[in-house]
Coordinates of C-alpha atoms in Angstrom, one line a residue:
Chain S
X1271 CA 0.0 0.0 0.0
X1272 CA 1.3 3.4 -0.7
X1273 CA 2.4 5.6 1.9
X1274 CA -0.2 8.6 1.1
X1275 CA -2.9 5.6 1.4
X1276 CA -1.8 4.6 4.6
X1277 CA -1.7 8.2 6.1
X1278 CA -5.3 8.6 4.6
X1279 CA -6.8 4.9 6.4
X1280 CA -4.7 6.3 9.5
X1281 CA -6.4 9.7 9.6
X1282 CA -9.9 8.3 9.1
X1283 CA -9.2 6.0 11.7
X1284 CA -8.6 7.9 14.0
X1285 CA -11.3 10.3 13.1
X1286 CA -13.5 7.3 13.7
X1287 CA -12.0 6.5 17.1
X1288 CA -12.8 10.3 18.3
X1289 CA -16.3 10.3 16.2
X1290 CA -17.7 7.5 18.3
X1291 CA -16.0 8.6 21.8
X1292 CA -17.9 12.2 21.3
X1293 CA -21.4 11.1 20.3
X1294 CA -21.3 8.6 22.9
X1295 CA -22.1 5.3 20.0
X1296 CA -18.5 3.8 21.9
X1297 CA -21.2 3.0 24.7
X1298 CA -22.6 0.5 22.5
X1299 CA -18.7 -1.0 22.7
X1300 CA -16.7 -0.4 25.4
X1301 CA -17.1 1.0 29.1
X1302 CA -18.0 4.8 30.2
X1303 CA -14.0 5.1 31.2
X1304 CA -13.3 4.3 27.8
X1305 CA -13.6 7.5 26.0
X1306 CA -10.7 9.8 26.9
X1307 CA -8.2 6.7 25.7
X1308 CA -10.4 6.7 22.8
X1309 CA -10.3 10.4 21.8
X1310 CA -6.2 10.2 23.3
X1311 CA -5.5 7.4 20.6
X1312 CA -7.5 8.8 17.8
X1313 CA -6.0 12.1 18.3
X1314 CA -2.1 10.5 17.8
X1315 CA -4.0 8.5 14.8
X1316 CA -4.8 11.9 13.3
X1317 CA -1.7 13.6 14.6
X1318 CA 1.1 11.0 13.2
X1319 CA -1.1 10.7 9.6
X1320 CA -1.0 14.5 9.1
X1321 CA 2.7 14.9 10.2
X1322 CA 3.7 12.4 7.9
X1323 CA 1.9 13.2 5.5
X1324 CA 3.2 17.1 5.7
X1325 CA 6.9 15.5 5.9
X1326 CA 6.4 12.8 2.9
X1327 CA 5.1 16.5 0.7
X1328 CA 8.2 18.6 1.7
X1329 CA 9.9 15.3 0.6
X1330 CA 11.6 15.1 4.0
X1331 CA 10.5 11.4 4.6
X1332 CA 13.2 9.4 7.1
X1333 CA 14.2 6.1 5.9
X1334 CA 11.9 4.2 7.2
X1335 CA 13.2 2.5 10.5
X1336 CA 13.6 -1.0 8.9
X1337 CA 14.0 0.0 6.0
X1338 CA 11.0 -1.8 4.3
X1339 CA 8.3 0.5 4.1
X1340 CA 7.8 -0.4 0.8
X1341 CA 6.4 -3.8 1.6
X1342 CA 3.8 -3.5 4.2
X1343 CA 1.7 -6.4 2.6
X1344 CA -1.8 -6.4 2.6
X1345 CA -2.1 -5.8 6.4
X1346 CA -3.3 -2.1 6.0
X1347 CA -5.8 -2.1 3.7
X1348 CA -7.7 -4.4 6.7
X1349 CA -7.3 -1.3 9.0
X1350 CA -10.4 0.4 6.6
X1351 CA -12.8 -2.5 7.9
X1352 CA -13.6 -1.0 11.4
X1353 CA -13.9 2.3 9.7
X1354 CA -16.3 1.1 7.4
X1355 CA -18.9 -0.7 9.8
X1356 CA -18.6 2.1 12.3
X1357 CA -19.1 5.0 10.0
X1358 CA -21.8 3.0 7.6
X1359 CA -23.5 0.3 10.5
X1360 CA -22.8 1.8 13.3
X1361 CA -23.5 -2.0 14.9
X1362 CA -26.2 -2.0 17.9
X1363 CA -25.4 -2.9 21.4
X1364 CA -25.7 -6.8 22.4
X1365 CA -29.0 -7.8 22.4
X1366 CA -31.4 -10.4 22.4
X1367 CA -29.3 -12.9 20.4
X1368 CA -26.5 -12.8 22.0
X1369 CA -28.8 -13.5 25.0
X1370 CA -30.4 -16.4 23.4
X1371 CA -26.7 -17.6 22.4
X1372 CA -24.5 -17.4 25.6
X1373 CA -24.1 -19.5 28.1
X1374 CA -25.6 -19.3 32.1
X1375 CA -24.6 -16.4 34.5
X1376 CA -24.1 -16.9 38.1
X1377 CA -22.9 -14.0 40.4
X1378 CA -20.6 -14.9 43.6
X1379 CA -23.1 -13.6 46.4
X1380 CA -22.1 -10.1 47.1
X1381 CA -19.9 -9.6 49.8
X1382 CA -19.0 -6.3 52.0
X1383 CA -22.6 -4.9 51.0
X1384 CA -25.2 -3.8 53.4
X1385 CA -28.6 -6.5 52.9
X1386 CA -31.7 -4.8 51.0
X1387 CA -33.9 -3.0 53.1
X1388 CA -37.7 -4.4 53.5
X1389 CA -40.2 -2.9 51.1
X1390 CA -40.5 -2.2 47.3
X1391 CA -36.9 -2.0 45.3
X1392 CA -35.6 -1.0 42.6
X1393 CA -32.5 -2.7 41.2
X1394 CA -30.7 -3.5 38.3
X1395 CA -31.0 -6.2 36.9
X1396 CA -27.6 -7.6 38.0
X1397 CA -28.2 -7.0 41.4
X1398 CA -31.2 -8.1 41.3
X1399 CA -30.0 -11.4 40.5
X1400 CA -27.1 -11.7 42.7
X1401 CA -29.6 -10.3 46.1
X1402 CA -32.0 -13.1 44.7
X1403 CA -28.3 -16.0 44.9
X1404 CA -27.5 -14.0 48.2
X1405 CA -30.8 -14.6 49.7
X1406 CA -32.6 -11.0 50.6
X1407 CA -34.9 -10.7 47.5
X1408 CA -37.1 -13.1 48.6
X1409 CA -40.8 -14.2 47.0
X1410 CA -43.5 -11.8 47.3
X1411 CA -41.1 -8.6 47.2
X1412 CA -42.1 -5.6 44.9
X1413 CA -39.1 -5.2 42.2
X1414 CA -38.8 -3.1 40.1
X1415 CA -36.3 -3.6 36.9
X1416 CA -35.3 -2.1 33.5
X1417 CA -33.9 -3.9 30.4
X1418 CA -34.6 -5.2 27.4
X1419 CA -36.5 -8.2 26.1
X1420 CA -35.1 -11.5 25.3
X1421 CA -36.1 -15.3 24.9
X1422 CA -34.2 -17.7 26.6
X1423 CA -35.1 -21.2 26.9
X1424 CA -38.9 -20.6 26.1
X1425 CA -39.0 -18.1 28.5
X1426 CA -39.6 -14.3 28.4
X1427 CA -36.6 -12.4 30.2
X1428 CA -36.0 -8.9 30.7
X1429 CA -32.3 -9.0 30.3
X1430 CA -28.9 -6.5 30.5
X1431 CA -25.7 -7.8 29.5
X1432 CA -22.4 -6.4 32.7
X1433 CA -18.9 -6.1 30.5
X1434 CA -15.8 -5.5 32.4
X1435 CA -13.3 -3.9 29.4
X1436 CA -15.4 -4.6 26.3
X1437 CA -18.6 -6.5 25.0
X1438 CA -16.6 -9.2 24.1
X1439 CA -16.6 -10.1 27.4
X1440 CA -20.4 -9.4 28.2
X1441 CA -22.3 -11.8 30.5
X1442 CA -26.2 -11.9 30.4
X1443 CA -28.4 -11.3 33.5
X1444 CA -31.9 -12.1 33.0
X1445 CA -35.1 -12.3 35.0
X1446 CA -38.3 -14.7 33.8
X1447 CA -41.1 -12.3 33.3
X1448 CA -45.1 -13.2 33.4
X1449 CA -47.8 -11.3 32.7
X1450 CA -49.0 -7.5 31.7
X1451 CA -48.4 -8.4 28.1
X1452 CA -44.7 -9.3 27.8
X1453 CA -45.4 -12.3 25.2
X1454 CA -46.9 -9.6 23.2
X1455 CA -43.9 -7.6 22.9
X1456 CA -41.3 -7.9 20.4
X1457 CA -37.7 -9.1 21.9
X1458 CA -34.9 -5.8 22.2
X1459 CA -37.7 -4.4 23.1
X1460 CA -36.9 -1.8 26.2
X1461 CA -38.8 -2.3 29.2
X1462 CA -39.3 -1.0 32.8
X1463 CA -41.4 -3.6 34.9
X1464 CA -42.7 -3.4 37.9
X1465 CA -44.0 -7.0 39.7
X1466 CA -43.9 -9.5 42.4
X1467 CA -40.8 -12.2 42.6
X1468 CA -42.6 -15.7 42.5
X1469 CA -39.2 -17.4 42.2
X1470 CA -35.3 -17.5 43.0
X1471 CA -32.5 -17.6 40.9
X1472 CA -31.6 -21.0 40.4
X1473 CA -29.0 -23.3 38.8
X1474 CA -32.1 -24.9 37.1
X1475 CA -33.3 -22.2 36.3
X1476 CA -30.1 -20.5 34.5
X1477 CA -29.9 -18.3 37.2
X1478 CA -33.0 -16.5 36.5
X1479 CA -35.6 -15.3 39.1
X1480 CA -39.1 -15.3 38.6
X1481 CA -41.2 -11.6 38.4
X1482 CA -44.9 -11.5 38.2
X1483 CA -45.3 -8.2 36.1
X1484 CA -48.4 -6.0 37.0
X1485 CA -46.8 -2.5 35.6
X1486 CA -45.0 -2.4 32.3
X1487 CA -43.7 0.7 30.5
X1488 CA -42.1 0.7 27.1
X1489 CA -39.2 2.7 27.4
X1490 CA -36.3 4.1 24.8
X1491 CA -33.2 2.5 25.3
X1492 CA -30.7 4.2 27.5
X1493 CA -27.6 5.8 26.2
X1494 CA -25.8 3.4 28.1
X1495 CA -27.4 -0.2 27.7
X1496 CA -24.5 -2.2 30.2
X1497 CA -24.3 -2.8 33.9
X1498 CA -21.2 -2.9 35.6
Chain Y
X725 CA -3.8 2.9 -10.5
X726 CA -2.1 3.0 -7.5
X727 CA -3.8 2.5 -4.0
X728 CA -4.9 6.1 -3.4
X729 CA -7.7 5.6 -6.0
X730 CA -8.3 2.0 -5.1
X731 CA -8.9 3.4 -1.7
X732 CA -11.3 6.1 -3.0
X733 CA -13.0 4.0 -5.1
X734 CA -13.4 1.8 -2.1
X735 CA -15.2 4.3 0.0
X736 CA -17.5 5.4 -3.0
X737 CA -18.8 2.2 -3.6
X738 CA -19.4 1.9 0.5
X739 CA -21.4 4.9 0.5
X740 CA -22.7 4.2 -3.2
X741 CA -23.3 0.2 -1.5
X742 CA -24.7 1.4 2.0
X743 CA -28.6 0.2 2.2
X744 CA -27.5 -3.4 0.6
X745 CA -24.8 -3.3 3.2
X746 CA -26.9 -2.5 6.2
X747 CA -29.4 -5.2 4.9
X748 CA -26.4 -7.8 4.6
X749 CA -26.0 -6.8 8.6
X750 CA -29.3 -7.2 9.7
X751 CA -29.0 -10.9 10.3
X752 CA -29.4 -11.2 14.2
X753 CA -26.2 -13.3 14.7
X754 CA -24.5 -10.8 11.7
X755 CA -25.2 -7.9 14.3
X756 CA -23.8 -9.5 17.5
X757 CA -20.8 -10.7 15.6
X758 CA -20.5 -7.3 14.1
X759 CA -21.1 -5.6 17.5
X760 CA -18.2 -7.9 18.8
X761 CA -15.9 -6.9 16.6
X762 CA -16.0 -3.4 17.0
X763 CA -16.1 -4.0 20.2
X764 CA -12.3 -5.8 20.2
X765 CA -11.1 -3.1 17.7
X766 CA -12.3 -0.3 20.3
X767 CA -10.9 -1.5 22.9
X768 CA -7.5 -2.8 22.0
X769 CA -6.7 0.1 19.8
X770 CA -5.9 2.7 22.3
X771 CA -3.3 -0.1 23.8
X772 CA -1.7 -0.8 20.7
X773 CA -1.8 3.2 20.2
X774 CA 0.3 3.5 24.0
X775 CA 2.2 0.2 22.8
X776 CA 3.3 1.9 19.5
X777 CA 4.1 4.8 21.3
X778 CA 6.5 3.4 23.9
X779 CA 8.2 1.3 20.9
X780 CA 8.9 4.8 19.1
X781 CA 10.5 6.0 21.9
X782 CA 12.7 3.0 22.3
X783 CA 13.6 3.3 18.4
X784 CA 14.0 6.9 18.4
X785 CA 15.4 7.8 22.0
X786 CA 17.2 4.2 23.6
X787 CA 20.4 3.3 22.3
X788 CA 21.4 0.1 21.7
X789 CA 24.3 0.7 24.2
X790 CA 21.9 1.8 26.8
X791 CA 19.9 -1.0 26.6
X792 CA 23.2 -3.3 27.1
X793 CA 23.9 -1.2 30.1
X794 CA 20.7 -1.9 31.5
X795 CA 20.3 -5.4 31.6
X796 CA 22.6 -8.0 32.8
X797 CA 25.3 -9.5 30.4
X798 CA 24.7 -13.4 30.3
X799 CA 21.4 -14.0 28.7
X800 CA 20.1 -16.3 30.9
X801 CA 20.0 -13.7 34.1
X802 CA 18.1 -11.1 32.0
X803 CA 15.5 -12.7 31.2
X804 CA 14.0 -13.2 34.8
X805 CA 14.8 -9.0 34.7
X806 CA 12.9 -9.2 31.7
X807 CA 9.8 -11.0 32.9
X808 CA 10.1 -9.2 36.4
X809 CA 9.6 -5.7 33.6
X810 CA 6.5 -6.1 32.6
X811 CA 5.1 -5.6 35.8
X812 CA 6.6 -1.7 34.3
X813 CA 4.0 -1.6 31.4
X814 CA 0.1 -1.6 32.6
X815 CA -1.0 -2.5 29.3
X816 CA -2.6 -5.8 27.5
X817 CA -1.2 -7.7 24.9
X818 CA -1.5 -5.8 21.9
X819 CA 0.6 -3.1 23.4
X820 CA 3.8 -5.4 24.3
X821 CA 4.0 -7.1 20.6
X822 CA 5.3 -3.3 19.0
X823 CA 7.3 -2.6 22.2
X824 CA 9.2 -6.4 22.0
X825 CA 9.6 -6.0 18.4
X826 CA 11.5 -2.7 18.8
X827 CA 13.4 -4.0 21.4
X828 CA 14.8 -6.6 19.6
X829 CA 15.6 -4.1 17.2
X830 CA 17.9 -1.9 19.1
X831 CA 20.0 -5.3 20.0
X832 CA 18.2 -6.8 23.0
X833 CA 18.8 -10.2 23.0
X834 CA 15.7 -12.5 21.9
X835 CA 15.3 -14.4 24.2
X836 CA 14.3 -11.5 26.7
X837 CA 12.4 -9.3 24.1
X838 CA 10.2 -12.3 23.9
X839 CA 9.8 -13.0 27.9
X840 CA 9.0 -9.1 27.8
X841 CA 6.0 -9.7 25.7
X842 CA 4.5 -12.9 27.1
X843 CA 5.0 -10.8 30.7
X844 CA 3.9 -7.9 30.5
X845 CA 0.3 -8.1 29.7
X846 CA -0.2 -10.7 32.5
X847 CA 2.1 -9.8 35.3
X848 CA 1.2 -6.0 35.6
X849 CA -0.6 -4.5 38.8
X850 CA -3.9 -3.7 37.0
X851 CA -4.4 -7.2 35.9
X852 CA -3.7 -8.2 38.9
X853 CA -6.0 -6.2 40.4
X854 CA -8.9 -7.0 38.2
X855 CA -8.1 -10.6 39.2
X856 CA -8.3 -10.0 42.9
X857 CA -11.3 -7.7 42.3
X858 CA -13.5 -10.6 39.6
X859 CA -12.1 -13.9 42.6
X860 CA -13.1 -12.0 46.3
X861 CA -12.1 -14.3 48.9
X862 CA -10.1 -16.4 47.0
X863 CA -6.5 -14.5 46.9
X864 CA -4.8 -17.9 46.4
X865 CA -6.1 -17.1 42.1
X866 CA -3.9 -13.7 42.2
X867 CA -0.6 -15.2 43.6
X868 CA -1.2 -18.5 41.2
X869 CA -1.7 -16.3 38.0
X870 CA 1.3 -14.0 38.8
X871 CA 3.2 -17.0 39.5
X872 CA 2.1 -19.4 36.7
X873 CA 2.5 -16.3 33.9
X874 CA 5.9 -15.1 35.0
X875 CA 7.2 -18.8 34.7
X876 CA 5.5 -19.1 31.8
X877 CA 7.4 -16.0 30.3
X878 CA 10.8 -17.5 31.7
X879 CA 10.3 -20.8 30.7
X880 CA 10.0 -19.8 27.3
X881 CA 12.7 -17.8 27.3
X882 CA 15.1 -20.1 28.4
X883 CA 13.4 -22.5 26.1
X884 CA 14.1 -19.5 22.9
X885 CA 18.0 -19.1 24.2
X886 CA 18.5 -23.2 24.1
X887 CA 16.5 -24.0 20.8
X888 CA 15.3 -20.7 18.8
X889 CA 17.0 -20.1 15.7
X890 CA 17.5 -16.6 14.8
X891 CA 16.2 -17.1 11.4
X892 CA 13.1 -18.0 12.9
X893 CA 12.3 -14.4 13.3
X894 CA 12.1 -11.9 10.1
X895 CA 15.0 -10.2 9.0
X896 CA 13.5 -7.1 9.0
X897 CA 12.7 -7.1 12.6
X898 CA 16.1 -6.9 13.7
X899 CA 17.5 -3.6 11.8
X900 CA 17.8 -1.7 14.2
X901 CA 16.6 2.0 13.5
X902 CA 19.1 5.1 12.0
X903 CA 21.0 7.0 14.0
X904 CA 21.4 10.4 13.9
X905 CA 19.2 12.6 12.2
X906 CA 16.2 14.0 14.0
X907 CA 14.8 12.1 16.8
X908 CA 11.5 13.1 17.0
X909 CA 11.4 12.5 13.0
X910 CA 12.3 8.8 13.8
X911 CA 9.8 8.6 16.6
X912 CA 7.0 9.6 14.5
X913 CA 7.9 7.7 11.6
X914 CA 8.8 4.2 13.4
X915 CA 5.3 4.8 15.9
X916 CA 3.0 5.7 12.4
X917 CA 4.8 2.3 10.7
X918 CA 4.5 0.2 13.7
X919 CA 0.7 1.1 14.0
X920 CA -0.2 0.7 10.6
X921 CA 1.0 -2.6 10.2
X922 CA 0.0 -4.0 13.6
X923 CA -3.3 -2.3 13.6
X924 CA -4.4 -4.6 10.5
X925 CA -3.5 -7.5 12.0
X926 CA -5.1 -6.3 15.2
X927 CA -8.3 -6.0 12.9
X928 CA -7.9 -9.8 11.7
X929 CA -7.5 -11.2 15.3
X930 CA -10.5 -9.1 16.1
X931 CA -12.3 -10.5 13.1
X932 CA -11.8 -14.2 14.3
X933 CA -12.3 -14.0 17.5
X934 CA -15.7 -11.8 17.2
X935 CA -16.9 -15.0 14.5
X936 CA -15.6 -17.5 16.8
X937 CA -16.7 -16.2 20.2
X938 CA -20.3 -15.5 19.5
X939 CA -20.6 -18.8 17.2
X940 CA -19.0 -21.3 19.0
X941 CA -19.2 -21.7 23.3
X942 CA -22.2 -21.9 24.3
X943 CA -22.8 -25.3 24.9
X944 CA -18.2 -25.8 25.7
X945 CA -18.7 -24.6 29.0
X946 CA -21.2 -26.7 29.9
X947 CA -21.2 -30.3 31.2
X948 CA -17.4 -30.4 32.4
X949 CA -17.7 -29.9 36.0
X950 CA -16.8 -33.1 36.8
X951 CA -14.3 -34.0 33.9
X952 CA -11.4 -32.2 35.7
X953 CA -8.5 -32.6 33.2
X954 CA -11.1 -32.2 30.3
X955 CA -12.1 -28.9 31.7
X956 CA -8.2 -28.0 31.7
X957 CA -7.7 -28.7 27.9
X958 CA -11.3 -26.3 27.2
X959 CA -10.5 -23.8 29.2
X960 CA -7.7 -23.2 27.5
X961 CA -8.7 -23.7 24.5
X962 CA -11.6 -20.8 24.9
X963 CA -8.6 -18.7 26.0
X964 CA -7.0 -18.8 22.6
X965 CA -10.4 -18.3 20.7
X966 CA -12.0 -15.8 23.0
X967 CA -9.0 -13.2 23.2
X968 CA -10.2 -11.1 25.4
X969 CA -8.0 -8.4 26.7
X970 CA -6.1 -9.7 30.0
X971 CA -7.6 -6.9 31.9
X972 CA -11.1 -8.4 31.4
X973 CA -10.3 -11.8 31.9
X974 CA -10.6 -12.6 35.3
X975 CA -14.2 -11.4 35.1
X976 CA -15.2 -13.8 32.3
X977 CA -13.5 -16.8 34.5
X978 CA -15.1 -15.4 37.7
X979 CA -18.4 -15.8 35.8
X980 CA -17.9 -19.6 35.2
X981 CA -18.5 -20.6 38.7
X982 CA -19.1 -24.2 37.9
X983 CA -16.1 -24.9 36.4
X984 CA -13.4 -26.1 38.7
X985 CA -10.8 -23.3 40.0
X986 CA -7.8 -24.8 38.5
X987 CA -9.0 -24.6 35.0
X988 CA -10.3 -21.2 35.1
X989 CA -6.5 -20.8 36.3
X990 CA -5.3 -22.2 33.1
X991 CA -7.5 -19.7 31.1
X992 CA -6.4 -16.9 32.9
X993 CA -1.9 -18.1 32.4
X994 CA -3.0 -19.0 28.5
X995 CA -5.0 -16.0 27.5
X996 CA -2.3 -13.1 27.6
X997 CA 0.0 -15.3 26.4
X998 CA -1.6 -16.9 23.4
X999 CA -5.0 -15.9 21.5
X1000 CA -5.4 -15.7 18.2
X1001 CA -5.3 -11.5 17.4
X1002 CA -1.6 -11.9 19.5
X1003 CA -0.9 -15.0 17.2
X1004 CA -1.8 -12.2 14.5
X1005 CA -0.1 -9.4 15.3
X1006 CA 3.2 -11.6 15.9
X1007 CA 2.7 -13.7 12.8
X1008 CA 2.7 -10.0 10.7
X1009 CA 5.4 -8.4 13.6
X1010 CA 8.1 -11.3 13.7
X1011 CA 7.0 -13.5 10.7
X1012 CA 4.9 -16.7 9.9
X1013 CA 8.0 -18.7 10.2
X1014 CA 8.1 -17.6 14.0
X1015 CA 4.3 -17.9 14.8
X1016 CA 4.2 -21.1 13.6
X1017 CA 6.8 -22.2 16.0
X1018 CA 6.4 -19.8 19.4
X1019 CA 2.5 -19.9 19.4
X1020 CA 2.1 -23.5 20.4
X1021 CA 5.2 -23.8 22.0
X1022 CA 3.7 -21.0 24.6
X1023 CA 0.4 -22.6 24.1
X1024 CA 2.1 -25.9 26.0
X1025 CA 4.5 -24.4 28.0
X1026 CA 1.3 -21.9 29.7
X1027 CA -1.2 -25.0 30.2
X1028 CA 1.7 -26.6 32.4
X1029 CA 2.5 -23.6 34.3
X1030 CA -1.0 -23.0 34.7
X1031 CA -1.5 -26.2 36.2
X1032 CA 1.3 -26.8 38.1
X1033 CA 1.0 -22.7 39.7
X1034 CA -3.0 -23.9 40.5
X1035 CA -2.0 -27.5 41.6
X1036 CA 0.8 -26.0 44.1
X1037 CA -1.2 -22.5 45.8
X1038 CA -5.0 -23.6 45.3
X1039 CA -4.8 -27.7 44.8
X1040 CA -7.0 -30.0 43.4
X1041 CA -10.1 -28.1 42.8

């Protein structure tokens, strides 16, 4: 690839990189933290592709440090691909597939956290599950959850993915939802639900507590659609 | 034509292509794999960015007769130094491949270049605090990891002084950059090169492991409770296919709680040290000729030091 092409996949790159990290699509990707490394490495991206670019015009290029900058085989060219499906697909957040796909979740109980107190709760839907392993969401408590829509196993779930570094490493939480209409809705649907636990998380059960729904409110999905 | 227009044509016919495109995408499992992949590339790229930086700076500002000064003479003391360094450079694996590279470069023997890059994206205090964070209560899993990583990193550098060949490793890798001239000129220039060429290879390690991590697992992990050694040979098998960044790791293993201890060990010694983007970015960085040889060397070498590290601080479980 010739060097004017590489500066030009470099700075486009980069451009990418800070793109995404401004309007807040990298929290489809990557966590919160994420976005001053991202607009720090796109900015060198842009930064080393105009300087070279300026230096290779004033015909002031250095040798190149090994000395085969001529041959940098087909590798570049593959850099374009990440610029092309963010800038024309933009891909979604994990959704109901890769819930239907992965594999079962189970939280260590919470340590060095103070128990729930009595009465209705709202929780995510992470901690929701690991209070129901840990023993202080018990049945009949009014829970209150938000998340999107999945199928898993035949059942209805409302469902958000935690990630740690990236969604490559995303694990699903889910919790079995009856009632007020869910079956009706389509799945990555977003969902706040308000109900009555009728069952714990289980290894049977993938984890999964049960929640009678009596209040359901479509919702638009959040900027940020992880847990952490 | 040379590859400026290719490249223009390229992006005409994207935007020209776009709604076919987008339909192509639509696919459920098209999206997630696509969502993974960006994912990878988003997150590794600002390490390889810090990575390609650092290896600048070594080309453009460390002389080859600093370096010597640095380390010990006989090659077989350095490269305990070597594996003890990495504890030096927070990063994850994409950022020590550049950095080794470059090292070699400026006359550091091989042997410790290449303990450098299999310890440094295991053996550094954030990993290890993401491992003590994702395993509460179970410290024993931060002292094992630490331990079986940094042996694994020695081990195979002893086992590179003993039976590597320096042909092995591409010419190319071991020019070592000009001297004189203007520093800063040769800092940009070698960071931009490094970057370019790693960052494609980044994207093809990325691309594989997106396809193979949302099409193949599900149904791996299940079942193999009770097969102990079977568990072992999975576990680090998903370690090479998932590559996920070291720093996230420990939470992926954490999440496996009915797998044994010992083989979520294993996962956590074998994933910095062998997945397939690092298999990528060394392939393209030191040549096929060495991937094909150091990949399942390590590959070995990590499941043993994995097991024995687990087997000696947690035991049998």
């Amino acid at each position: 690839m010739r060097r004017e092409t590489q500066h030009a996949v470099l700075f486009l790159l980069g451009a990418a990189l800070v793109r995404i990290a401004v309007d807040d699509t990298f929290l489809r990707y990557v966590r919160p933290a994420q976005r001053w490394w991202l607009i720090g490495a796109g900015g060198v991206m842009v930064v080393l592709a105009v300087v070279a670019t300026v230096r290779d015009v004033r015909g002031r290029a250095v040798p190149a440090a090994d000395g085969h900058d001529h041959r940098t085989g087909p590798s570049p060219w593959l850099l374009v691909l990440p610029v092309l499906v963010i800038a024309l697909v933009a891909p979604p957040a994990l959704g109901a597939d890769a819930i239907a796909r992965h594999t079962p979740t189970a939280t260590a109980a919470a340590v060095d956290v103070p128990r729930l107190p009595p009465g209705p709760a709202e929780l995510g839907v992470a901690e929701a599950v690991a209070r129901s392993i840990d023993g202080s969401l018990g049945d009949g408590r009014d829970l209150t959850v938000t998340g999107f829509l999945a199928h898993r196993d035949g059942d209805v779930v409302v469902a958000r993915m935690t990630i740690a570094c990236c969604a490559a490493d995303a694990r699903p939480y889910t919790l079995r939802v009856t009632g007020a209409g869910v079956a009706q809705l389509p799945v990555d649907t977003w969902v706040r639900v308000r109900g009555t636990v009728v069952a714990q998380a289980a290894k049977d059960n993938r984890w999964s507590p049960g929640l009678d729904v009596t209040d359901l409110t479509v919702v638009p999905a959040p900027d940020d659609p992880y847990e952490y | 034509m040379n590859s400026l227009y290719a490249f223009a044509a390229l992006l005409v016919l994207a935007l020209v292509a776009r709604p076919w495109i987008v339909d192509a995408l639509a696919a459920p499992v098209v999206r997630t794999v696509a969502t993974v992949f960006v994912a990878i590339c988003v997150q590794a790229l600002p390490f390889l960015v810090l990575g390609v930086l650092v290896s600048g700076a070594i080309a453009a500002f460390v002389s080859p007769a600093a370096l010597r000064r640095v380390l010990p003479n006989r090659t077989g003391a350095a490269v305990p130094v070597a594996g003890l360094a990495g504890l030096a450079l927070p990063g994850c694996e994409c950022a020590s491949v550049p950095v080794a590279r470059r090292l070699i470069g400026q006359g550091v023997p091989e042997a410790v270049a290449l303990t450098f890059l299999l310890a440094a994206p295991a053996v550094n205090p954030v990993v290890l605090v993401a491992t003590a964070v994702a395993f509460p209560g179970e410290p024993g899993m931060v002292v094992a990891r630490a331990a079986g990583s940094l042996a694994t990193a020695c081990v195979m550098g002893w086992l590179w002084q003993r039976a590597g060949r320096a042909e092995w490793i591409a010419a190319r890798v071991r020019t070592p950059a000009p001297q004189g001239g203007n520093r800063w000129a040769v800092f940009a220039e070698s960071a931009r090169h490094d970057l370019v060429s790693a960052g494609g290879l980044l994207v093809v390690g990325a691309l594989v492991a997106s396809c193979l991590s949302v099409l193949v697992p599900a149904s791996w992990t299940a079942g193999l409770a009770d097969d102990w050694l079977l568990a072992v040979l999975v576990m680090a098998a998903l370690a090479v296919v998932l590559a996920l960044c070291s720093e996230a790791d420990a939470f992926v293993a954490a999440s496996l709680s009915a797998m044994p201890l010992v083989p979520r060990l294993v996962f956590l010694v074998v994933g910095p040290a062998v997945d397939v983007k690092l298999v990528a970015l060394q392939a393209g960085t030191f040549g096929r000729a060495f991937a094909a040889r150091f990949a399942p060397a390590t590959f070995v070498v990590a499941v043993l030091c994995g097991l024995a590290a687990g087997v000696l601080v947690l035991g049998v479980r």
